[in-house]
Coordinates of C-alpha atoms in Angstrom, one line a residue:
I1 CA -17.7 31.1 6.2
N2 CA -15.8 30.0 9.3
K3 CA -18.0 27.2 10.6
F4 CA -20.6 24.8 9.5
N5 CA -24.0 26.1 8.6
C6 CA -26.6 26.2 11.5
A7 CA -29.1 23.4 10.8
K8 CA -31.8 24.9 13.0
V9 CA -32.5 27.9 15.3
G10 CA -30.7 27.4 18.6
D11 CA -27.7 25.5 17.2
S12 CA -24.4 26.6 18.6
N13 CA -20.9 26.7 17.2
C14 CA -22.2 27.5 13.7
T15 CA -22.5 30.4 11.3
S16 CA -25.4 31.0 8.9
V17 CA -26.0 33.3 6.0
Y18 CA -29.4 31.8 5.3
G19 CA -31.8 34.5 4.3
I20 CA -29.1 37.2 4.1
G21 CA -29.9 39.9 1.5
D22 CA -28.5 39.5 -2.0
T23 CA -26.9 43.0 -1.7
V24 CA -24.7 41.7 1.1
I25 CA -23.7 38.5 -0.8
Y26 CA -22.8 40.6 -3.9
G27 CA -20.9 43.1 -1.7
L28 CA -18.9 40.4 0.1
D29 CA -18.1 38.7 -3.2
G30 CA -17.0 42.0 -4.7
L31 CA -14.8 42.6 -1.7
R32 CA -13.3 39.1 -2.0
K33 CA -12.6 39.5 -5.7
S34 CA -11.1 43.0 -5.2
C35 CA -8.7 42.1 -2.5
V36 CA -7.6 38.6 -3.5
T37 CA -4.6 39.9 -5.3
S38 CA -3.5 41.6 -2.1
G39 CA -3.6 38.3 -0.2
C40 CA -6.8 39.2 1.6
T41 CA -9.1 36.7 3.1
V42 CA -12.7 37.6 3.6
Q43 CA -14.2 35.1 6.1
V44 CA -17.7 35.5 7.4
T45 CA -17.8 34.8 11.2
G46 CA -21.3 35.9 11.9
G47 CA -24.5 36.1 9.8
T48 CA -28.1 35.4 10.4
E49 CA -27.8 33.3 13.5
Y50 CA -29.4 36.0 15.7
W51 CA -29.7 33.7 18.7
L52 CA -25.9 33.7 19.1
H53 CA -25.8 37.5 19.2
S54 CA -26.9 40.2 21.6
P55 CA -30.6 41.0 22.1
G56 CA -31.7 43.5 19.5
T57 CA -29.1 42.4 17.0
K58 CA -29.4 43.1 13.3
H59 CA -28.1 39.6 12.6
R60 CA -31.3 38.2 11.2
P61 CA -32.7 36.4 8.1
G62 CA -33.6 39.2 5.6
G63 CA -31.0 41.5 7.3
N64 CA -27.9 43.0 6.0
V65 CA -25.3 42.5 8.7
V66 CA -22.4 40.1 8.8
D67 CA -19.2 39.9 10.8
I68 CA -16.0 39.3 8.9
S69 CA -12.7 38.1 10.4
R70 CA -10.1 40.8 10.9
N71 CA -6.7 40.0 9.3
S72 CA -3.8 42.3 8.6
N73 CA -4.0 41.9 4.8
L74 CA -7.6 42.8 4.7
L75 CA -7.1 45.8 7.0
S76 CA -4.2 47.0 4.9
F77 CA -6.3 46.6 1.7
L78 CA -9.2 48.5 3.1
K79 CA -7.0 51.3 4.5
N80 CA -5.3 51.6 1.1
V81 CA -8.6 51.7 -0.8
Y82 CA -10.1 54.4 1.4
E83 CA -6.9 56.5 1.5
L84 CA -7.0 56.6 -2.4
Q85 CA -10.6 57.8 -2.5

């Protein structure tokens, strides 16, 4: 996670995954484990801090949306994995 956890609703300059669904956590952990040998970095840059996103966002506790940082190793890994399928 790229920043400190949000301590309360309305905090700024923070990232929270509080209340994110277990499926998302397991998926992110699986992605991290799969691509670590390719030098990937999986960094969450947005989670359940809905007040920092656009109105109507799916970024909410109990939701299943996160933002991850783009980096060339991760993009190459994902491209390679999907080309092989």
